[in-house]
CSV table of C-alpha atoms in Angstrom, one decimal:
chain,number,residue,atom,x,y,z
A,1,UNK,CA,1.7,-111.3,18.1
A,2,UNK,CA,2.6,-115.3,17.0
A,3,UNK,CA,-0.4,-116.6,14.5
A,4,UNK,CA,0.1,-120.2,16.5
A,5,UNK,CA,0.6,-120.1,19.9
A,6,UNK,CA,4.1,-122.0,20.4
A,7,UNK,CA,4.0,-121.8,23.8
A,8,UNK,CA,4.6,-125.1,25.5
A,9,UNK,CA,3.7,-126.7,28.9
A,10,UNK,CA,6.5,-128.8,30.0
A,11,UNK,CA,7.9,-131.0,32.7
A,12,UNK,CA,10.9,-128.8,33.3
A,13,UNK,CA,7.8,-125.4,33.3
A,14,UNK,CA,11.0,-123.7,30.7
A,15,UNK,CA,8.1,-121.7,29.4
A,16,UNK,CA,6.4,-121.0,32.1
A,17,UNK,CA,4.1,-123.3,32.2
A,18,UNK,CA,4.9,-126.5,34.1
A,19,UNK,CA,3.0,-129.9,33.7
A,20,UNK,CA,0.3,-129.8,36.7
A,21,UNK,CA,-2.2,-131.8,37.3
A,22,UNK,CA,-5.9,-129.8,37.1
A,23,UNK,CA,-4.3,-126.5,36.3
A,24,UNK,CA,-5.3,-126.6,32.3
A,25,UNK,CA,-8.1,-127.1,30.4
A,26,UNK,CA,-8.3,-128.4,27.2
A,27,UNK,CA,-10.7,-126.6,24.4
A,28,UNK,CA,-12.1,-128.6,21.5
A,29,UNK,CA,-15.0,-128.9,18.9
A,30,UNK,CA,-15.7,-132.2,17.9
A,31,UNK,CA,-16.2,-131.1,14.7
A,32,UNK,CA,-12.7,-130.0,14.2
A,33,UNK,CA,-10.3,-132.6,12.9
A,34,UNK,CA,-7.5,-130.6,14.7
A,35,UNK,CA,-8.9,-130.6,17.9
A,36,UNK,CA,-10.4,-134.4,17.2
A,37,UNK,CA,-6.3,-135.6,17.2
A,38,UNK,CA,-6.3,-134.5,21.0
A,39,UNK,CA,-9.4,-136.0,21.9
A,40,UNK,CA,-8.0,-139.0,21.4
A,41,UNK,CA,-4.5,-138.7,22.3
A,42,UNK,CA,-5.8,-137.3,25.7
A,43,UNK,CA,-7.9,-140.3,25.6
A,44,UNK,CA,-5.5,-143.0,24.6
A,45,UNK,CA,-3.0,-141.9,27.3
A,46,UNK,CA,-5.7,-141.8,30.1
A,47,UNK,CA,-5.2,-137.9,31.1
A,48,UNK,CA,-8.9,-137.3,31.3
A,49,UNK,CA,-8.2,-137.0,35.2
A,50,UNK,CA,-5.7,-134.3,34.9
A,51,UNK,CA,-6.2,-132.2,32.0
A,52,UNK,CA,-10.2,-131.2,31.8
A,53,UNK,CA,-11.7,-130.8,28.8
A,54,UNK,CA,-13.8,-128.2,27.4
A,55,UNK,CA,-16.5,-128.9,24.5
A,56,UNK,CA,-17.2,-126.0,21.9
A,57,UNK,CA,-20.4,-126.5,19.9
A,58,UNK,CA,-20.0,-127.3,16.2
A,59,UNK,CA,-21.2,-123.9,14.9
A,60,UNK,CA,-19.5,-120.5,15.5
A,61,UNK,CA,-19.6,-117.1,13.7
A,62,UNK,CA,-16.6,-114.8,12.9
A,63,UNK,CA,-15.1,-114.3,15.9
A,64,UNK,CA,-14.9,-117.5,17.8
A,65,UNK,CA,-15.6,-120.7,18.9
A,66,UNK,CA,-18.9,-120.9,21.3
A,67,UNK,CA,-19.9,-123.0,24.1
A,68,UNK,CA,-22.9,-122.8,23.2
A,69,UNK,CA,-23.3,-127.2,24.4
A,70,UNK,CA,-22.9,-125.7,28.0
A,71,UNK,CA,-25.7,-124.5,30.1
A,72,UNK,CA,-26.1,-120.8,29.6
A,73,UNK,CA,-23.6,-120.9,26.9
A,74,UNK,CA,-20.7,-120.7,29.5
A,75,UNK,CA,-18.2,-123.1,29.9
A,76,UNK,CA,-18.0,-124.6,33.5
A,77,UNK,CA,-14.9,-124.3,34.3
A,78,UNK,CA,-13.8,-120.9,32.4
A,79,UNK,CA,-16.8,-119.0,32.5
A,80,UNK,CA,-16.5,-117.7,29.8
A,81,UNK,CA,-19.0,-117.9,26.3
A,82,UNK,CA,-16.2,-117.7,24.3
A,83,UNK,CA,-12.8,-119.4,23.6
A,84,UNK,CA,-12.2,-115.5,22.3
A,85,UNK,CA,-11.9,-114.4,25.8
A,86,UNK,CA,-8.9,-116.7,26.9
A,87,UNK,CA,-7.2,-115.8,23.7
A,88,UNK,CA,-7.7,-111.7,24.7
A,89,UNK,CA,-6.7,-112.6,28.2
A,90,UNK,CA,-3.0,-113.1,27.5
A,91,UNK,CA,-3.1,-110.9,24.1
A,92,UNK,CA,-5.4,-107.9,24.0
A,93,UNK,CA,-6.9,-107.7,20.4
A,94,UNK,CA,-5.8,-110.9,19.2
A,95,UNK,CA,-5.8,-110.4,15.6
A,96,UNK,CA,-5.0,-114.2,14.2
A,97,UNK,CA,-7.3,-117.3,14.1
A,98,UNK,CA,-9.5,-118.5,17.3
A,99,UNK,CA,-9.1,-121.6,16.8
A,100,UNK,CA,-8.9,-124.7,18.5
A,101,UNK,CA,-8.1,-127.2,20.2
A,102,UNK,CA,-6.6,-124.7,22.8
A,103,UNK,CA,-5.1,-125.2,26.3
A,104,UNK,CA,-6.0,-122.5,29.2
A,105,UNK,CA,-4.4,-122.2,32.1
A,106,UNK,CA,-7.5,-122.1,34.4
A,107,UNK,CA,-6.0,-119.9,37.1
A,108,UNK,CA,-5.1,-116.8,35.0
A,109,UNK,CA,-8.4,-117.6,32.0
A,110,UNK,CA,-5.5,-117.6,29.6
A,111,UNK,CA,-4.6,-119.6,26.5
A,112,UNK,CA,-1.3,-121.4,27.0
A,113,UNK,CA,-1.1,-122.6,23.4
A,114,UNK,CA,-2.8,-123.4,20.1
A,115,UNK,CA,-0.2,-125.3,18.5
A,116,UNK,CA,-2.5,-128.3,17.6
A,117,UNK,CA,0.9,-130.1,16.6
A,118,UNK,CA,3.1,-129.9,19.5
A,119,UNK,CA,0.3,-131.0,21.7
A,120,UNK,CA,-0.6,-134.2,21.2
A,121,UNK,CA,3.2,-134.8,20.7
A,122,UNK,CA,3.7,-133.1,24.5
A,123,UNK,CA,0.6,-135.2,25.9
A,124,UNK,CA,2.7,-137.9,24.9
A,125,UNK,CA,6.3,-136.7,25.9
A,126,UNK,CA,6.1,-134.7,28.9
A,127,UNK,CA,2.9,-135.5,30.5
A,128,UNK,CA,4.8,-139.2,30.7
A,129,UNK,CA,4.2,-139.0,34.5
A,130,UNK,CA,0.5,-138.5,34.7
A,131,UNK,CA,0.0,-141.6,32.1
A,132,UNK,CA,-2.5,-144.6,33.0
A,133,UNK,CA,-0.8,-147.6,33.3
A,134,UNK,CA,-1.1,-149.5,30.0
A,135,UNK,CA,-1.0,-146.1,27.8
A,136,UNK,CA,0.9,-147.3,24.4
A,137,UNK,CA,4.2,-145.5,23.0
A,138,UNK,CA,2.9,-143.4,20.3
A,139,UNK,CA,5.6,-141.6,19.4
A,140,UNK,CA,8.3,-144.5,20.4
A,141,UNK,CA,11.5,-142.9,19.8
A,142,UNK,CA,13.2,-145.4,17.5
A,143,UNK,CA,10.2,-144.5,14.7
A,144,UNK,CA,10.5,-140.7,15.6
A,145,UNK,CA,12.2,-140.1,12.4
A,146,UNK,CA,9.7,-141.9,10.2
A,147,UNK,CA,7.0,-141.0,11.8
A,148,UNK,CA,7.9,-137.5,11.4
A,149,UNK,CA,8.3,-137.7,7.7
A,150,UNK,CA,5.2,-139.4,7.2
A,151,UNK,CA,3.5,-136.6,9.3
A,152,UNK,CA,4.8,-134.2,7.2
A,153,UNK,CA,3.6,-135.5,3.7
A,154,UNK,CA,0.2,-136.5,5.1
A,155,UNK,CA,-0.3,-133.2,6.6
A,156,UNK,CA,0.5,-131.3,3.3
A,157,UNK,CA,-1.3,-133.6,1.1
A,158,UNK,CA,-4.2,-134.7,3.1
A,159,UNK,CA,-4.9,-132.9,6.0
A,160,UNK,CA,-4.3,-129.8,4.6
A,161,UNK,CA,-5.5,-131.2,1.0
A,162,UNK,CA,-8.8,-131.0,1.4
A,163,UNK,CA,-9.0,-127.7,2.4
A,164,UNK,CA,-6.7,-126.3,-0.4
A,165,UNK,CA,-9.6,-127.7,-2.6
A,166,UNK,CA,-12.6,-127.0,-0.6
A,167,UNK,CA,-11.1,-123.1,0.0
A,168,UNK,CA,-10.0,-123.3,-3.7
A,169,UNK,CA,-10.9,-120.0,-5.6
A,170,UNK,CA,-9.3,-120.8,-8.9
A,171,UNK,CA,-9.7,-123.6,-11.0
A,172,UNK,CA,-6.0,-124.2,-11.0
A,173,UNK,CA,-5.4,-124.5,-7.6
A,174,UNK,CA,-7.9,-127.1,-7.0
A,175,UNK,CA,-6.7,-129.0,-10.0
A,176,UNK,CA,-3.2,-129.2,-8.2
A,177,UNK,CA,-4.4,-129.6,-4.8
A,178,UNK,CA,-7.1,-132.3,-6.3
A,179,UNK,CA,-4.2,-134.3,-8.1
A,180,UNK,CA,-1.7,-133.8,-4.9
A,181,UNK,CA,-4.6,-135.2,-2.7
A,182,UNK,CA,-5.3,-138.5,-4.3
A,183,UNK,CA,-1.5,-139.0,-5.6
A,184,UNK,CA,-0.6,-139.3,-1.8
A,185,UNK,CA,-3.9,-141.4,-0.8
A,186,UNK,CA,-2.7,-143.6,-3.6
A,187,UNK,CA,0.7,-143.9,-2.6
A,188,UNK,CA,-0.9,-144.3,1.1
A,189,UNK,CA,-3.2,-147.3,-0.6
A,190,UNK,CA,0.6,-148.7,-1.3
A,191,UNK,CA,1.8,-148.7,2.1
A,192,UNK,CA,-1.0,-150.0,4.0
A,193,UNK,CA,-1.8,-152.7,1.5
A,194,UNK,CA,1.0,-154.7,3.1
A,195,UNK,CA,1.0,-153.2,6.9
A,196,UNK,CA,-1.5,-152.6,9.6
A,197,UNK,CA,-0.5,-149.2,10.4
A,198,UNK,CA,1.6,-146.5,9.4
A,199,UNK,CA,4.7,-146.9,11.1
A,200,UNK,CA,5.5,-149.9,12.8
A,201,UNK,CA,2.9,-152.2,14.0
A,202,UNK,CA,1.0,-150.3,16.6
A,203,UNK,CA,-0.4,-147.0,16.4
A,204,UNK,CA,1.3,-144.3,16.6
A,205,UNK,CA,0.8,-140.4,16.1
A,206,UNK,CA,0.7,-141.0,12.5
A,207,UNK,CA,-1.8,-142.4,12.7
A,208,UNK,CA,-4.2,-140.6,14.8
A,209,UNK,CA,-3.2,-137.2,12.4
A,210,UNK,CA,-4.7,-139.1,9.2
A,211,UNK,CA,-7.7,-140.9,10.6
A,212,UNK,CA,-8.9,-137.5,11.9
A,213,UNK,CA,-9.1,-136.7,7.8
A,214,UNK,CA,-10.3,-140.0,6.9
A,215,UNK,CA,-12.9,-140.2,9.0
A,216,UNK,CA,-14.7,-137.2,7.7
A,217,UNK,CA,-14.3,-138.0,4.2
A,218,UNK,CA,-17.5,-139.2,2.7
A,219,UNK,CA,-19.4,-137.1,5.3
A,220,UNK,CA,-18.0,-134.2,4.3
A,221,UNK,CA,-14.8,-133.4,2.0
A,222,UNK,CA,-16.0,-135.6,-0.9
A,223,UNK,CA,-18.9,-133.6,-1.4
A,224,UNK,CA,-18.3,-130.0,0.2
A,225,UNK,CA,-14.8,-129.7,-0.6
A,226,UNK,CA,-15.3,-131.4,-3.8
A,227,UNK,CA,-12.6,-134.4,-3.4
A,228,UNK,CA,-14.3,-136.4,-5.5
A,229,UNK,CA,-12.7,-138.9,-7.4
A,230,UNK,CA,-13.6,-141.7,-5.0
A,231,UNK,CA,-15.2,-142.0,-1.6
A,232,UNK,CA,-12.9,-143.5,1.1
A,233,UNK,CA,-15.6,-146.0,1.0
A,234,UNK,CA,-14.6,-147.0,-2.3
A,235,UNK,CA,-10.7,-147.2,-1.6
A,236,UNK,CA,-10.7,-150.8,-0.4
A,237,UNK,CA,-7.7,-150.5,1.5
A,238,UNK,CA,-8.0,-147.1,3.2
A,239,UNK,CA,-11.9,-148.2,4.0
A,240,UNK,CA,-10.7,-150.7,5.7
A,241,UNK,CA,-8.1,-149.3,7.4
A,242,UNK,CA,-9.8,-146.2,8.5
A,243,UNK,CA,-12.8,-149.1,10.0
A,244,UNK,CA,-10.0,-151.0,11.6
A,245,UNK,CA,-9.2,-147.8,13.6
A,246,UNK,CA,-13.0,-146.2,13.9
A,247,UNK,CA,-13.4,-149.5,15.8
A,248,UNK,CA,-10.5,-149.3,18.4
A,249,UNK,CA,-11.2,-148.0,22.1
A,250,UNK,CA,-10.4,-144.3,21.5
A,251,UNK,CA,-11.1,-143.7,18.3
A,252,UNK,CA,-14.5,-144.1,16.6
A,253,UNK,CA,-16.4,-143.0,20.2
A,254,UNK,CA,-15.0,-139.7,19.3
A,255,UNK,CA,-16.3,-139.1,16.5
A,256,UNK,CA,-20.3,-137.2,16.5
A,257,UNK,CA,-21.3,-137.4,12.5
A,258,UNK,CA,-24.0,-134.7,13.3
A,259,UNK,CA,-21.6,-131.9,14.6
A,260,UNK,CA,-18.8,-133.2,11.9
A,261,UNK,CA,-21.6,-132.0,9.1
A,262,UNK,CA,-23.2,-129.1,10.5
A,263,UNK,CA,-20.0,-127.3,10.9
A,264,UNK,CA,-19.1,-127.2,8.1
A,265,UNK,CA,-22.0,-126.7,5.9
A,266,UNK,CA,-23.3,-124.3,8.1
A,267,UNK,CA,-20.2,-122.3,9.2
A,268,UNK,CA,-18.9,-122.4,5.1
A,269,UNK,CA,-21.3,-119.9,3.8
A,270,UNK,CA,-18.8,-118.8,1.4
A,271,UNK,CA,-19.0,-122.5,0.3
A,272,UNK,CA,-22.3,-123.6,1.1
A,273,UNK,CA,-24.7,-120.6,1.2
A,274,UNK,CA,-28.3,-122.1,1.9
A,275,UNK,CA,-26.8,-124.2,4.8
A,276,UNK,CA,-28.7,-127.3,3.9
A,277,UNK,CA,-27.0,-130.4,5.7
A,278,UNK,CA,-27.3,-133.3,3.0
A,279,UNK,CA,-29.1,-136.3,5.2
A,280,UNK,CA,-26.1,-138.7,3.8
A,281,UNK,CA,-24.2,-140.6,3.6
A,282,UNK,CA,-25.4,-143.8,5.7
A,283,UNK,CA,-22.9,-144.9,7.7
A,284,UNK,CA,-23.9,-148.4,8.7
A,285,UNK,CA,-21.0,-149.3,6.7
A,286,UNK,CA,-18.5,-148.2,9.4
A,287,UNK,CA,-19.2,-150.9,11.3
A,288,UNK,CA,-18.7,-153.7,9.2
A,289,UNK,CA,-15.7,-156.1,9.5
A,290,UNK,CA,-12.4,-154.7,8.6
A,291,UNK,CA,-10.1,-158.2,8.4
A,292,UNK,CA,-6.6,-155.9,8.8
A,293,UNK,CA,-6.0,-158.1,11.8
A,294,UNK,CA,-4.7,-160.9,9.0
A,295,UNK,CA,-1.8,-158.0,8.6
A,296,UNK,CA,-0.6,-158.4,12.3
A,297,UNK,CA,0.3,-155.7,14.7
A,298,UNK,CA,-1.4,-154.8,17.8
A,299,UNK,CA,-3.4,-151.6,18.3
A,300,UNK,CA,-1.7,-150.4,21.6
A,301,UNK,CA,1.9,-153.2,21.4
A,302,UNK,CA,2.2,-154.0,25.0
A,303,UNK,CA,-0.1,-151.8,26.3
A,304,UNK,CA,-4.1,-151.7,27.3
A,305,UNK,CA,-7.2,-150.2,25.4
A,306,UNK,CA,-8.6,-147.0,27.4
A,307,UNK,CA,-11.2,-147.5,29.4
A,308,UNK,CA,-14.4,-146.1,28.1
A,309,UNK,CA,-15.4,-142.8,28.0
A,310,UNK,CA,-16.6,-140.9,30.8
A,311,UNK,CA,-20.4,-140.3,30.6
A,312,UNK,CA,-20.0,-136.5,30.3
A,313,UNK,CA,-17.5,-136.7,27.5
A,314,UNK,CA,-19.4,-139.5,25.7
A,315,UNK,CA,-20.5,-138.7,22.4
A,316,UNK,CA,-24.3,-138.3,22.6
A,317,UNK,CA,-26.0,-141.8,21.3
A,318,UNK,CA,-26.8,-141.4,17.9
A,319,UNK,CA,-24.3,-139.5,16.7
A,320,UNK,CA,-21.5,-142.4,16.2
A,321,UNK,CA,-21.9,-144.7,13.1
């Protein structure tokens, strides 16, 4: 029984699962930076009209992610109260994470795949068809390479750096996950002092796997997971970087501050064991002016922002910066 779901939906269907417009439903929290990345890849690409999304509320217990947003605490489309259940559909007794984001294939209630990775790069590869017109390149394949390596190091470092500290339970791992974390936020300080974005001069996948992080920073990891040697708000050139993105079509009007913070200092017990939800940071600061565009680049190259949200996946006013 796999941990990850590796399963992949493809234009060629090898595994069984062919691209198909309708047929799967996307699962997500938009408290989870993992399922945040395929928010907006989904978004950015314009699939919203093929691949339906489900929302998971921010708060869950043991076994799974709930839809407890949903009327009844079923999801439309699934019926089902529980992510769980897709995940037992296909394997009986499941005995590794329910996590998500997750695709189901809606006809047989079964998850396809939880491989949070391979997704976003397959929304972009082999859902090519079903693109809007105007979608950008973000995985072009002249920057695969570098892309790739950058994924990698942010994803050790960052992504999963903040957990390594917050889940810490000796004073020597945090020390060397702390010291790993702001070594490669310092050497990420380096590269984007001089450069728009990560790789090349549009966005690309790199970036959307280390705004996810980023983003939730000061809300949440400085504090809970106790990553603090600054706030991002005090890293002038990843502050302004992370802004230059939170205000590009896509990308900020995904993100609901509320859920962010009551997942995890509700769901972390182990952490955070009264469950009190600090009232901070204010985050009128994300909307002030970045100035990156002095650096060049274009958000989306040759391509066109999204349009906006639909109204029943808009986040909830209020909840954005």
């Amino acid at each position: 029984m796999p941990e990850f779901i590796k399963t992949r939906i493809t234009a060629d269907g090898r595994d069984g699962y062919p691209v198909e417009p309708n047929r799967y439903r996307l699962v997500v929290a938009r408290a989870c930076p993992w399922a945040n990345r395929t928010v907006i890849v989904r978004r950015l690409l314009g699939l919203e009209d093929v691949i339906s999304m489900g929302m998971c509320g921010p708060t869950h217990d043991e076994r799974s992610w709930t839809f407890d947003l949903d009327p009844g605490g079923v999801d439309p489309v699934l019926r089902i109260p529980r992510i769980q259940e897709a995940y037992f559909a296909r394997f009986p007794g499941y005995e590794h994470g329910i996590t998500v984001p997750a695709i189901v294939d809606v006809p047989t209630g079964q998850v396809v795949t939880n491989d949070y990775a391979q997704i976003t790069l397959d929304f972009s590869l082999e859902w090519k068809a079903f693109h809007r017109d105007g979608a950008p390149d973000l995985y072009p394949a002249a920057l695969r390479a570098e892309i790739d390596e950058v994924n990698e190091l942010v994803y050790k470092d960052i992504n999963s750096g903040v957990y390594r500290c917050g889940f810490a339970t000796s004073q020597e791992v945090y020390d060397k996950g702390y010291d790993r974390l702001f070594a490669r936020l310092d050497w990420l300080t380096d590269r984007l002092a001089t450069q728009r974005y990560l790789v090349g001069d549009t966005i690309t996948e790199a970036d959307i796997r280390l705004f996810t992080t980023l983003v939730r920073f000061d809300s949440v990891y400085h504090g809970h997971f106790k990553v603090n040697r600054n706030k991002l708000s005090e890293l002038p050139v990843l502050w302004a970087y992370a802004r230059d993105l939170f205000h590009t079509p896509g990308f900020g009007d995904t993100i609901d501050f509320p859920q962010i913070k009551e997942h995890y200092y509700k769901v972390h017990t182990n952490i955070n064991p009264t469950q009190i939800v600090p009232q901070g940071p204010d985050l009128a600061n994300w909307h002030d002016p970045h100035g990156r565009e002095a650096l060049g680049g274009s958000p989306f190259g040759e391509g066109t922002p999204p349009a906006p949200p639909k109204p029943a996946e808009a986040v909830p006013a209020g909840h954005t910066a």
